[in-house]
Amino acid sequence: MFLLLRLVLLFGTIGGAFVIIFIYEFKKLIILLKNDVKSLLAGVVAPTVLLVAFFLIFGNFSSLKLAFVNEDNGDYSKGLEASIFSRISALNHKPYFEKIEVDKNKAFELFEEGKVSGIIIINGGFEKALSSGENAHIEYHFNNYNTDAAKNLRLYLDEGILDFYKKTDSDLQIKTEEIFNVEKTIAWFDIIAVSVFLLSFLLGSMFNFLYLFNKEKEYKTLHEYRLSPKNIIASLFARIVVALMAGAITGSINAIFIYILTGINIFVYIPQMILLLICLGLIYIFFASLLAFYIENFSGAAVLSIVFTVVLWFLSGATASVKYASGVLRTISLLIPTTYALDEIRNIVFQNDSMSSGLPGYTVGYTIMIGYMVVMMLVTVTVYVKKLNTQAL
């Protein structure tokens, strides 16, 4: 009984000291944060720039301009013209192509100036050839400066030609039955925007830890830890809590921009995401703390943390689910904890259970993230105590 009482008193004393150190450290960090909000910049500026850039690239689809030259003017050529320029994008219900009707010389002039993406020329004799059962042909000059642009220009035209065949050739017995694997199609930019929210949270948390830790290096307050008779682990957890709060602030600011651009209200889903965000946030904060200990230069540590996080973010499926990846990319992606967090966040926001479709299941995903978190925590605690108790950084 006496031994049990001593153990209770011992743990009570240790717990009391932990709470006291935590409170004092927390108050100090909040004061530093209030007096210098630059620790929030990385979590706001970089993700917002990415968000706007992706919006301009993927969220603002506009029809591709094609110069159209009709040298035939028969019924068949007019029918082909109607089929090509009436194809509608399922994404935003706009035509794939915008017609610029000009003569041949003007068409090539516009093409050379980069004012149109391509030229369609229906040569004279088009209707005569089709009417007599011969092969007719058209010229298609298009900008194939990259594979994706060339692919889209080919596919959109082929879709128009197929529609023309269906309307004019009674012998063409092709019927396409479209079968979808999901109930709704999600806009590409919406998928990316939700990913940017996670990036904003991670960068805000990491940069806050690095920035405030660097401030204490400058103010020489880290020397106090060498004099502390108590265990200083509590101070680490205070730093972590403040870093998570900073991530919550930067993530919230980014969520407002996402709502303005997409109409998606991230705040509604936060209760379902909170444990996931904390788990992944801790992994990256622990990584940031190790950078703070081993890289003397703050700018170097900050740049490395941002580059590292953004690269992993892209590899984890920032622009599309990893379940559609293959080969080495898929193997690498499945080793990154961010992969599982991104997929689960999309599952929550879009009600699309992707973690159980083509990727390891919900339980496996969380197990991997928790495993990373525990390992990183043990390493960080060991380094934190060793560094601050034995030397001033």
mmCIF file of C-alpha atoms in Angstrom:
data_model
loop_
_atom_site.group_PDB
_atom_site.id
_atom_site.type_symbol
_atom_site.label_atom_id
_atom_site.label_comp_id
_atom_site.label_asym_id
_atom_site.label_seq_id
_atom_site.Cartn_x
_atom_site.Cartn_y
_atom_site.Cartn_z
ATOM 1 C CA MET A 1 0.000 0.000 0.000
ATOM 2 C CA PHE A 2 2.817 2.382 0.930
ATOM 3 C CA LEU A 3 4.593 1.610 -2.363
ATOM 4 C CA LEU A 4 1.399 2.260 -4.317
ATOM 5 C CA LEU A 5 0.944 5.597 -2.536
ATOM 6 C CA ARG A 6 4.506 6.612 -3.379
ATOM 7 C CA LEU A 7 3.928 5.738 -7.048
ATOM 8 C CA VAL A 8 0.744 7.824 -7.113
ATOM 9 C CA LEU A 9 2.559 10.797 -5.564
ATOM 10 C CA LEU A 10 5.461 10.361 -7.975
ATOM 11 C CA PHE A 11 3.249 10.324 -11.063
ATOM 12 C CA GLY A 12 1.227 13.201 -9.643
ATOM 13 C CA THR A 13 4.383 15.261 -9.194
ATOM 14 C CA ILE A 14 5.625 14.421 -12.689
ATOM 15 C CA GLY A 15 2.219 15.177 -14.179
ATOM 16 C CA GLY A 16 1.987 18.472 -12.321
ATOM 17 C CA ALA A 17 5.424 19.552 -13.522
ATOM 18 C CA PHE A 18 4.511 18.557 -17.088
ATOM 19 C CA VAL A 19 1.353 20.687 -16.999
ATOM 20 C CA ILE A 20 3.148 23.711 -15.529
ATOM 21 C CA ILE A 21 5.944 23.612 -18.122
ATOM 22 C CA PHE A 22 3.388 23.085 -20.893
ATOM 23 C CA ILE A 23 1.319 26.108 -19.807
ATOM 24 C CA TYR A 24 4.288 28.458 -19.506
ATOM 25 C CA GLU A 25 5.738 27.332 -22.830
ATOM 26 C CA PHE A 26 2.356 27.622 -24.530
ATOM 27 C CA LYS A 27 1.870 31.187 -23.259
ATOM 28 C CA LYS A 28 5.361 32.167 -24.423
ATOM 29 C CA LEU A 29 4.779 30.761 -27.915
ATOM 30 C CA ILE A 30 1.399 32.470 -28.236
ATOM 31 C CA ILE A 31 3.045 35.798 -27.355
ATOM 32 C CA LEU A 32 5.703 35.192 -30.004
ATOM 33 C CA LEU A 33 3.026 34.298 -32.549
ATOM 34 C CA LYS A 34 0.911 37.377 -31.780
ATOM 35 C CA ASN A 35 3.906 39.693 -32.027
ATOM 36 C CA ASP A 36 5.153 38.225 -35.298
ATOM 37 C CA VAL A 37 2.530 36.653 -37.558
ATOM 38 C CA LYS A 38 5.070 35.989 -40.326
ATOM 39 C CA SER A 39 5.132 32.401 -39.068
ATOM 40 C CA LEU A 40 1.782 31.972 -40.835
ATOM 41 C CA LEU A 41 2.937 33.227 -44.227
ATOM 42 C CA ALA A 42 4.154 29.953 -45.745
ATOM 43 C CA GLY A 43 0.851 28.261 -45.030
ATOM 44 C CA VAL A 44 -1.081 31.079 -46.696
ATOM 45 C CA VAL A 45 1.014 32.456 -49.557
ATOM 46 C CA ALA A 46 2.364 29.321 -51.266
ATOM 47 C CA PRO A 47 -0.907 27.299 -51.233
ATOM 48 C CA THR A 48 -2.938 30.339 -52.315
ATOM 49 C CA VAL A 49 -0.619 30.942 -55.268
ATOM 50 C CA LEU A 50 -0.967 27.261 -56.216
ATOM 51 C CA LEU A 51 -4.746 27.437 -55.818
ATOM 52 C CA VAL A 52 -5.062 30.461 -58.113
ATOM 53 C CA ALA A 53 -2.651 28.956 -60.655
ATOM 54 C CA PHE A 54 -4.575 25.674 -60.790
ATOM 55 C CA PHE A 55 -7.850 27.599 -61.048
ATOM 56 C CA LEU A 56 -6.600 29.504 -64.075
ATOM 57 C CA ILE A 57 -5.287 26.305 -65.689
ATOM 58 C CA PHE A 58 -7.948 23.714 -64.818
ATOM 59 C CA GLY A 59 -10.902 25.630 -63.415
ATOM 60 C CA ASN A 60 -11.418 28.044 -66.261
ATOM 61 C CA PHE A 61 -12.033 25.773 -69.256
ATOM 62 C CA SER A 62 -12.573 27.678 -72.489
ATOM 63 C CA SER A 63 -13.297 26.415 -75.980
ATOM 64 C CA LEU A 64 -10.338 25.809 -78.290
ATOM 65 C CA LYS A 65 -10.333 28.186 -81.239
ATOM 66 C CA LEU A 66 -10.117 26.559 -84.681
ATOM 67 C CA ALA A 67 -9.928 28.362 -87.997
ATOM 68 C CA PHE A 68 -12.466 26.770 -90.348
ATOM 69 C CA VAL A 69 -12.127 26.846 -94.131
ATOM 70 C CA ASN A 70 -14.918 25.281 -96.209
ATOM 71 C CA GLU A 71 -13.934 25.044 -99.877
ATOM 72 C CA ASP A 72 -16.793 22.719 -100.755
ATOM 73 C CA ASN A 73 -19.985 24.262 -99.313
ATOM 74 C CA GLY A 74 -22.061 21.169 -100.050
ATOM 75 C CA ASP A 75 -24.595 19.596 -97.701
ATOM 76 C CA TYR A 76 -22.093 17.009 -96.458
ATOM 77 C CA SER A 77 -19.459 19.611 -95.650
ATOM 78 C CA LYS A 78 -22.032 21.709 -93.817
ATOM 79 C CA GLY A 79 -23.147 18.616 -91.907
ATOM 80 C CA LEU A 80 -19.562 17.828 -90.894
ATOM 81 C CA GLU A 81 -19.092 21.437 -89.825
ATOM 82 C CA ALA A 82 -22.183 21.250 -87.624
ATOM 83 C CA SER A 83 -21.077 17.946 -86.063
ATOM 84 C CA ILE A 84 -17.569 19.190 -85.257
ATOM 85 C CA PHE A 85 -18.575 22.492 -83.694
ATOM 86 C CA SER A 86 -21.612 21.226 -81.791
ATOM 87 C CA ARG A 87 -19.716 18.787 -79.537
ATOM 88 C CA ILE A 88 -20.202 19.845 -75.906
ATOM 89 C CA SER A 89 -17.835 19.267 -72.979
ATOM 90 C CA ALA A 90 -19.431 17.266 -70.169
ATOM 91 C CA LEU A 91 -17.328 19.219 -67.671
ATOM 92 C CA ASN A 92 -18.830 22.678 -68.083
ATOM 93 C CA HIS A 93 -21.285 22.270 -70.968
ATOM 94 C CA LYS A 94 -19.282 24.480 -73.332
ATOM 95 C CA PRO A 95 -18.387 23.518 -76.922
ATOM 96 C CA TYR A 96 -14.998 21.883 -77.363
ATOM 97 C CA PHE A 97 -14.259 24.120 -80.345
ATOM 98 C CA GLU A 98 -14.959 27.738 -81.174
ATOM 99 C CA LYS A 99 -15.242 28.319 -84.934
ATOM 100 C CA ILE A 100 -13.306 31.119 -86.606
ATOM 101 C CA GLU A 101 -14.557 31.119 -90.213
ATOM 102 C CA VAL A 102 -11.963 32.676 -92.537
ATOM 103 C CA ASP A 103 -10.264 32.039 -95.872
ATOM 104 C CA LYS A 104 -7.216 29.775 -96.131
ATOM 105 C CA ASN A 105 -4.587 32.525 -96.122
ATOM 106 C CA LYS A 106 -6.088 34.210 -93.084
ATOM 107 C CA ALA A 107 -6.387 30.849 -91.338
ATOM 108 C CA PHE A 108 -2.665 30.165 -91.644
ATOM 109 C CA GLU A 109 -1.895 33.718 -90.597
ATOM 110 C CA LEU A 110 -3.905 33.263 -87.385
ATOM 111 C CA PHE A 111 -2.287 29.863 -86.817
ATOM 112 C CA GLU A 112 1.225 31.284 -87.146
ATOM 113 C CA GLU A 113 0.360 34.086 -84.719
ATOM 114 C CA GLY A 114 -0.913 31.563 -82.170
ATOM 115 C CA LYS A 115 -4.436 32.999 -82.221
ATOM 116 C CA VAL A 116 -6.009 29.634 -83.081
ATOM 117 C CA SER A 117 -5.092 26.119 -81.945
ATOM 118 C CA GLY A 118 -5.608 24.582 -85.356
ATOM 119 C CA ILE A 119 -7.122 24.738 -88.835
ATOM 120 C CA ILE A 120 -9.761 22.519 -90.425
ATOM 121 C CA ILE A 121 -9.923 22.667 -94.211
ATOM 122 C CA ILE A 122 -12.690 20.874 -96.099
ATOM 123 C CA ASN A 123 -11.332 20.611 -99.625
ATOM 124 C CA GLY A 124 -13.402 21.111 -102.753
ATOM 125 C CA GLY A 125 -14.990 17.921 -104.035
ATOM 126 C CA PHE A 126 -15.767 16.658 -100.517
ATOM 127 C CA GLU A 127 -19.468 16.122 -101.222
ATOM 128 C CA LYS A 128 -18.857 14.723 -104.696
ATOM 129 C CA ALA A 129 -16.473 12.105 -103.333
ATOM 130 C CA LEU A 130 -18.860 10.955 -100.586
ATOM 131 C CA SER A 131 -21.858 10.918 -102.937
ATOM 132 C CA SER A 132 -20.012 8.673 -105.399
ATOM 133 C CA GLY A 133 -18.843 6.305 -102.658
ATOM 134 C CA GLU A 134 -15.238 7.427 -102.827
ATOM 135 C CA ASN A 135 -12.994 8.491 -99.964
ATOM 136 C CA ALA A 136 -13.173 12.145 -99.031
ATOM 137 C CA HIS A 137 -10.603 13.894 -96.908
ATOM 138 C CA ILE A 138 -10.097 17.004 -94.840
ATOM 139 C CA GLU A 139 -6.920 18.763 -93.711
ATOM 140 C CA TYR A 140 -6.329 19.227 -89.992
ATOM 141 C CA HIS A 141 -3.429 21.447 -89.003
ATOM 142 C CA PHE A 142 -3.069 21.622 -85.244
ATOM 143 C CA ASN A 143 -0.629 22.632 -82.565
ATOM 144 C CA ASN A 144 0.958 19.496 -81.119
ATOM 145 C CA TYR A 145 3.510 21.253 -78.897
ATOM 146 C CA ASN A 146 2.771 18.745 -76.137
ATOM 147 C CA THR A 147 1.187 15.315 -76.012
ATOM 148 C CA ASP A 148 -1.831 16.344 -73.939
ATOM 149 C CA ALA A 149 -2.763 19.206 -76.269
ATOM 150 C CA ALA A 150 -2.379 16.970 -79.326
ATOM 151 C CA LYS A 151 -4.460 14.249 -77.685
ATOM 152 C CA ASN A 152 -7.333 16.614 -76.891
ATOM 153 C CA LEU A 153 -7.365 18.165 -80.353
ATOM 154 C CA ARG A 154 -7.484 14.709 -81.967
ATOM 155 C CA LEU A 155 -10.143 13.307 -79.643
ATOM 156 C CA TYR A 156 -12.476 16.282 -79.958
ATOM 157 C CA LEU A 157 -12.313 16.189 -83.768
ATOM 158 C CA ASP A 158 -12.798 12.404 -83.885
ATOM 159 C CA GLU A 159 -15.895 12.777 -81.737
ATOM 160 C CA GLY A 160 -17.334 15.246 -84.251
ATOM 161 C CA ILE A 161 -16.481 12.992 -87.213
ATOM 162 C CA LEU A 162 -18.135 10.002 -85.522
ATOM 163 C CA ASP A 163 -21.278 12.082 -84.976
ATOM 164 C CA PHE A 164 -21.216 13.021 -88.672
ATOM 165 C CA TYR A 165 -20.979 9.356 -89.678
ATOM 166 C CA LYS A 166 -23.908 8.418 -87.481
ATOM 167 C CA LYS A 167 -26.059 11.097 -89.098
ATOM 168 C CA THR A 168 -25.111 10.402 -92.717
ATOM 169 C CA ASP A 169 -24.236 6.723 -93.048
ATOM 170 C CA SER A 170 -27.169 4.383 -92.521
ATOM 171 C CA ASP A 171 -24.817 1.393 -92.798
ATOM 172 C CA LEU A 172 -22.811 2.504 -89.772
ATOM 173 C CA GLN A 173 -24.193 0.284 -87.013
ATOM 174 C CA ILE A 174 -22.220 1.491 -84.011
ATOM 175 C CA LYS A 175 -23.958 2.329 -80.778
ATOM 176 C CA THR A 176 -21.974 3.423 -77.753
ATOM 177 C CA GLU A 177 -23.312 2.444 -74.347
ATOM 178 C CA GLU A 178 -21.702 4.594 -71.664
ATOM 179 C CA ILE A 179 -21.449 2.895 -68.259
ATOM 180 C CA PHE A 180 -20.134 5.025 -65.394
ATOM 181 C CA ASN A 181 -18.363 3.692 -62.310
ATOM 182 C CA VAL A 182 -19.315 6.649 -60.091
ATOM 183 C CA GLU A 183 -22.597 8.471 -59.664
ATOM 184 C CA LYS A 184 -21.238 11.912 -60.454
ATOM 185 C CA THR A 185 -18.290 13.439 -62.253
ATOM 186 C CA ILE A 186 -16.155 15.734 -60.113
ATOM 187 C CA ALA A 187 -14.544 18.806 -61.624
ATOM 188 C CA TRP A 188 -10.768 18.468 -61.813
ATOM 189 C CA PHE A 189 -10.157 21.795 -60.110
ATOM 190 C CA ASP A 190 -12.416 20.806 -57.190
ATOM 191 C CA ILE A 191 -10.265 17.715 -56.615
ATOM 192 C CA ILE A 192 -7.099 19.825 -56.652
ATOM 193 C CA ALA A 193 -8.588 22.552 -54.443
ATOM 194 C CA VAL A 194 -9.367 20.097 -51.641
ATOM 195 C CA SER A 195 -5.786 18.847 -51.881
ATOM 196 C CA VAL A 196 -4.481 22.414 -51.586
ATOM 197 C CA PHE A 197 -6.389 22.771 -48.306
ATOM 198 C CA LEU A 198 -4.369 19.904 -46.838
ATOM 199 C CA LEU A 199 -1.130 21.404 -48.175
ATOM 200 C CA SER A 200 -1.977 24.733 -46.553
ATOM 201 C CA PHE A 201 -2.539 23.062 -43.190
ATOM 202 C CA LEU A 202 0.750 21.145 -43.372
ATOM 203 C CA LEU A 203 2.874 24.087 -44.510
ATOM 204 C CA GLY A 204 1.323 26.374 -41.908
ATOM 205 C CA SER A 205 2.087 23.917 -39.112
ATOM 206 C CA MET A 206 5.653 23.192 -40.212
ATOM 207 C CA PHE A 207 6.656 26.766 -40.926
ATOM 208 C CA ASN A 208 5.257 27.968 -37.599
ATOM 209 C CA PHE A 209 7.376 25.442 -35.709
ATOM 210 C CA LEU A 210 10.495 26.386 -37.663
ATOM 211 C CA TYR A 211 9.924 30.135 -37.442
ATOM 212 C CA LEU A 212 9.203 30.336 -33.704
ATOM 213 C CA PHE A 213 12.053 27.957 -32.905
ATOM 214 C CA ASN A 214 14.386 30.162 -34.937
ATOM 215 C CA LYS A 215 13.138 33.241 -33.063
ATOM 216 C CA GLU A 216 14.103 31.595 -29.794
ATOM 217 C CA LYS A 217 17.539 30.904 -31.221
ATOM 218 C CA GLU A 218 17.857 34.614 -32.006
ATOM 219 C CA TYR A 219 16.567 35.673 -28.576
ATOM 220 C CA LYS A 220 18.874 33.108 -26.870
ATOM 221 C CA THR A 221 15.968 31.781 -24.783
ATOM 222 C CA LEU A 222 16.892 28.192 -25.649
ATOM 223 C CA HIS A 223 19.755 28.453 -23.130
ATOM 224 C CA GLU A 224 17.168 28.217 -20.352
ATOM 225 C CA TYR A 225 16.474 24.577 -21.181
ATOM 226 C CA ARG A 226 20.007 23.614 -20.157
ATOM 227 C CA LEU A 227 19.305 24.996 -16.680
ATOM 228 C CA SER A 228 15.935 23.298 -16.260
ATOM 229 C CA PRO A 229 15.851 20.647 -13.494
ATOM 230 C CA LYS A 230 12.623 19.297 -14.984
ATOM 231 C CA ASN A 231 11.989 17.193 -18.054
ATOM 232 C CA ILE A 232 11.450 19.523 -21.008
ATOM 233 C CA ILE A 233 9.280 17.198 -23.106
ATOM 234 C CA ALA A 234 6.251 19.286 -22.129
ATOM 235 C CA SER A 235 7.746 22.257 -23.970
ATOM 236 C CA LEU A 236 7.909 20.177 -27.159
ATOM 237 C CA PHE A 237 4.227 19.331 -26.915
ATOM 238 C CA ALA A 238 3.412 23.004 -26.354
ATOM 239 C CA ARG A 239 5.250 23.809 -29.582
ATOM 240 C CA ILE A 240 3.322 21.077 -31.369
ATOM 241 C CA VAL A 241 -0.049 22.384 -30.154
ATOM 242 C CA VAL A 242 0.790 25.935 -31.265
ATOM 243 C CA ALA A 243 1.996 24.612 -34.641
ATOM 244 C CA LEU A 244 -1.277 22.714 -35.118
ATOM 245 C CA MET A 245 -3.188 25.883 -34.238
ATOM 246 C CA ALA A 246 -1.170 27.798 -36.834
ATOM 247 C CA GLY A 247 -1.964 25.103 -39.396
ATOM 248 C CA ALA A 248 -5.649 25.400 -38.519
ATOM 249 C CA ILE A 249 -5.479 29.160 -39.138
ATOM 250 C CA THR A 250 -3.706 28.872 -42.498
ATOM 251 C CA GLY A 251 -5.954 26.006 -43.549
ATOM 252 C CA SER A 252 -9.039 28.056 -42.643
ATOM 253 C CA ILE A 253 -7.846 31.030 -44.694
ATOM 254 C CA ASN A 254 -7.261 28.725 -47.642
ATOM 255 C CA ALA A 255 -10.670 27.097 -47.128
ATOM 256 C CA ILE A 256 -12.295 30.514 -47.561
ATOM 257 C CA PHE A 257 -10.568 30.957 -50.930
ATOM 258 C CA ILE A 258 -11.672 27.446 -51.918
ATOM 259 C CA TYR A 259 -15.277 28.308 -51.068
ATOM 260 C CA ILE A 260 -15.087 31.473 -53.197
ATOM 261 C CA LEU A 261 -13.646 29.608 -56.204
ATOM 262 C CA THR A 262 -15.565 26.313 -56.009
ATOM 263 C CA GLY A 263 -18.476 26.695 -53.601
ATOM 264 C CA ILE A 264 -17.125 23.794 -51.502
ATOM 265 C CA ASN A 265 -17.487 24.525 -47.782
ATOM 266 C CA ILE A 266 -14.550 22.702 -46.176
ATOM 267 C CA PHE A 267 -15.603 23.818 -42.686
ATOM 268 C CA VAL A 268 -18.646 21.534 -42.800
ATOM 269 C CA TYR A 269 -16.376 18.490 -43.065
ATOM 270 C CA ILE A 270 -13.782 19.461 -40.436
ATOM 271 C CA PRO A 271 -15.333 17.295 -37.651
ATOM 272 C CA GLN A 272 -14.837 14.224 -39.868
ATOM 273 C CA MET A 273 -11.299 15.259 -40.827
ATOM 274 C CA ILE A 274 -9.905 16.453 -37.512
ATOM 275 C CA LEU A 275 -8.252 13.229 -36.339
ATOM 276 C CA LEU A 276 -6.790 12.638 -39.779
ATOM 277 C CA LEU A 277 -5.426 16.206 -39.945
ATOM 278 C CA ILE A 278 -3.875 15.942 -36.486
ATOM 279 C CA CYS A 279 -2.257 12.591 -37.269
ATOM 280 C CA LEU A 280 -0.732 13.743 -40.556
ATOM 281 C CA GLY A 281 0.074 17.183 -39.156
ATOM 282 C CA LEU A 282 2.113 15.616 -36.353
ATOM 283 C CA ILE A 283 4.194 13.630 -38.847
ATOM 284 C CA TYR A 284 5.179 16.774 -40.711
ATOM 285 C CA ILE A 285 5.703 18.851 -37.555
ATOM 286 C CA PHE A 286 8.051 16.198 -36.183
ATOM 287 C CA PHE A 287 9.924 16.314 -39.482
ATOM 288 C CA ALA A 288 10.133 20.119 -39.251
ATOM 289 C CA SER A 289 11.499 19.858 -35.712
ATOM 290 C CA LEU A 290 14.320 17.589 -36.887
ATOM 291 C CA LEU A 291 15.177 20.109 -39.595
ATOM 292 C CA ALA A 292 15.262 22.839 -36.945
ATOM 293 C CA PHE A 293 17.777 20.854 -34.882
ATOM 294 C CA TYR A 294 20.108 19.767 -37.650
ATOM 295 C CA ILE A 295 20.034 22.702 -40.089
ATOM 296 C CA GLU A 296 21.474 25.852 -38.556
ATOM 297 C CA ASN A 297 20.276 28.200 -41.293
ATOM 298 C CA PHE A 298 16.573 29.008 -40.951
ATOM 299 C CA SER A 299 16.086 29.831 -44.643
ATOM 300 C CA GLY A 300 17.623 26.518 -45.648
ATOM 301 C CA ALA A 301 15.385 24.575 -43.271
ATOM 302 C CA ALA A 302 12.295 26.498 -44.408
ATOM 303 C CA VAL A 303 12.982 26.002 -48.120
ATOM 304 C CA LEU A 304 13.766 22.312 -47.636
ATOM 305 C CA SER A 305 10.563 21.760 -45.636
ATOM 306 C CA ILE A 306 8.412 23.499 -48.260
ATOM 307 C CA VAL A 307 10.014 21.712 -51.222
ATOM 308 C CA PHE A 308 9.882 18.339 -49.450
ATOM 309 C CA THR A 309 6.220 18.761 -48.509
ATOM 310 C CA VAL A 310 5.120 19.990 -51.941
ATOM 311 C CA VAL A 311 6.954 17.155 -53.738
ATOM 312 C CA LEU A 312 5.363 14.535 -51.467
ATOM 313 C CA TRP A 313 2.018 16.272 -51.955
ATOM 314 C CA PHE A 314 2.267 15.877 -55.731
ATOM 315 C CA LEU A 315 3.467 12.263 -55.466
ATOM 316 C CA SER A 316 0.568 11.500 -53.123
ATOM 317 C CA GLY A 317 -2.018 12.361 -55.757
ATOM 318 C CA ALA A 318 -2.512 16.108 -55.437
ATOM 319 C CA THR A 319 -4.149 16.344 -58.858
ATOM 320 C CA ALA A 320 -5.719 12.880 -59.117
ATOM 321 C CA SER A 321 -6.156 9.773 -57.001
ATOM 322 C CA VAL A 322 -3.120 7.488 -56.814
ATOM 323 C CA LYS A 323 -5.349 4.507 -57.557
ATOM 324 C CA TYR A 324 -5.114 5.491 -61.232
ATOM 325 C CA ALA A 325 -1.291 5.505 -61.124
ATOM 326 C CA SER A 326 0.873 2.543 -62.077
ATOM 327 C CA GLY A 327 4.435 1.268 -61.957
ATOM 328 C CA VAL A 328 7.097 2.974 -59.861
ATOM 329 C CA LEU A 329 4.919 6.030 -59.205
ATOM 330 C CA ARG A 330 2.218 3.936 -57.565
ATOM 331 C CA THR A 331 4.767 2.030 -55.458
ATOM 332 C CA ILE A 332 6.345 5.248 -54.184
ATOM 333 C CA SER A 333 2.972 6.883 -53.566
ATOM 334 C CA LEU A 334 1.748 4.018 -51.403
ATOM 335 C CA LEU A 335 4.759 4.530 -49.117
ATOM 336 C CA ILE A 336 3.794 8.157 -48.414
ATOM 337 C CA PRO A 337 1.286 8.780 -45.584
ATOM 338 C CA THR A 338 -0.121 11.845 -47.365
ATOM 339 C CA THR A 339 -1.556 9.510 -50.021
ATOM 340 C CA TYR A 340 -4.016 7.986 -47.579
ATOM 341 C CA ALA A 341 -4.918 11.327 -46.023
ATOM 342 C CA LEU A 342 -5.693 12.895 -49.405
ATOM 343 C CA ASP A 343 -7.856 9.992 -50.473
ATOM 344 C CA GLU A 344 -9.814 9.959 -47.238
ATOM 345 C CA ILE A 345 -10.351 13.734 -47.349
ATOM 346 C CA ARG A 346 -11.738 13.424 -50.875
ATOM 347 C CA ASN A 347 -13.913 10.570 -49.717
ATOM 348 C CA ILE A 348 -15.332 12.807 -46.976
ATOM 349 C CA VAL A 349 -15.876 15.881 -49.161
ATOM 350 C CA PHE A 350 -17.111 14.214 -52.351
ATOM 351 C CA GLN A 351 -18.757 11.162 -50.742
ATOM 352 C CA ASN A 352 -16.653 8.932 -52.959
ATOM 353 C CA ASP A 353 -15.211 5.907 -51.155
ATOM 354 C CA SER A 354 -11.874 5.820 -52.947
ATOM 355 C CA MET A 355 -9.764 4.350 -50.137
ATOM 356 C CA SER A 356 -11.547 1.030 -50.498
ATOM 357 C CA SER A 357 -11.420 1.120 -54.298
ATOM 358 C CA GLY A 358 -7.997 0.374 -55.704
ATOM 359 C CA LEU A 359 -6.048 1.419 -52.606
ATOM 360 C CA PRO A 360 -5.434 -0.230 -49.225
ATOM 361 C CA GLY A 361 -8.520 0.057 -47.035
ATOM 362 C CA TYR A 362 -9.467 2.598 -44.399
ATOM 363 C CA THR A 363 -7.879 0.644 -41.537
ATOM 364 C CA VAL A 364 -4.634 0.039 -43.413
ATOM 365 C CA GLY A 365 -4.403 3.713 -44.376
ATOM 366 C CA TYR A 366 -4.756 4.897 -40.798
ATOM 367 C CA THR A 367 -2.386 2.204 -39.545
ATOM 368 C CA ILE A 368 0.321 3.434 -41.919
ATOM 369 C CA MET A 369 -0.182 7.067 -40.873
ATOM 370 C CA ILE A 370 -0.149 6.227 -37.167
ATOM 371 C CA GLY A 371 2.962 4.108 -37.663
ATOM 372 C CA TYR A 372 4.790 7.035 -39.259
ATOM 373 C CA MET A 373 3.571 9.346 -36.496
ATOM 374 C CA VAL A 374 4.767 7.101 -33.644
ATOM 375 C CA VAL A 375 8.212 6.562 -35.177
ATOM 376 C CA MET A 376 8.664 10.271 -35.901
ATOM 377 C CA MET A 377 7.505 11.177 -32.386
ATOM 378 C CA LEU A 378 9.989 8.833 -30.692
ATOM 379 C CA VAL A 379 12.864 10.150 -32.808
ATOM 380 C CA THR A 380 11.860 13.774 -32.253
ATOM 381 C CA VAL A 381 11.434 13.453 -28.474
ATOM 382 C CA THR A 382 14.838 11.780 -28.188
ATOM 383 C CA VAL A 383 16.581 14.437 -30.269
ATOM 384 C CA TYR A 384 14.707 17.307 -28.578
ATOM 385 C CA VAL A 385 15.708 16.298 -25.064
ATOM 386 C CA LYS A 386 19.255 15.417 -26.068
ATOM 387 C CA LYS A 387 19.875 18.654 -27.952
ATOM 388 C CA LEU A 388 18.238 21.141 -25.601
ATOM 389 C CA ASN A 389 19.348 19.553 -22.343
ATOM 390 C CA THR A 390 22.997 19.311 -23.358
ATOM 391 C CA GLN A 391 23.634 22.284 -25.617
ATOM 392 C CA ALA A 392 22.212 25.618 -26.646
ATOM 393 C CA LEU A 393 21.297 25.723 -30.311
#
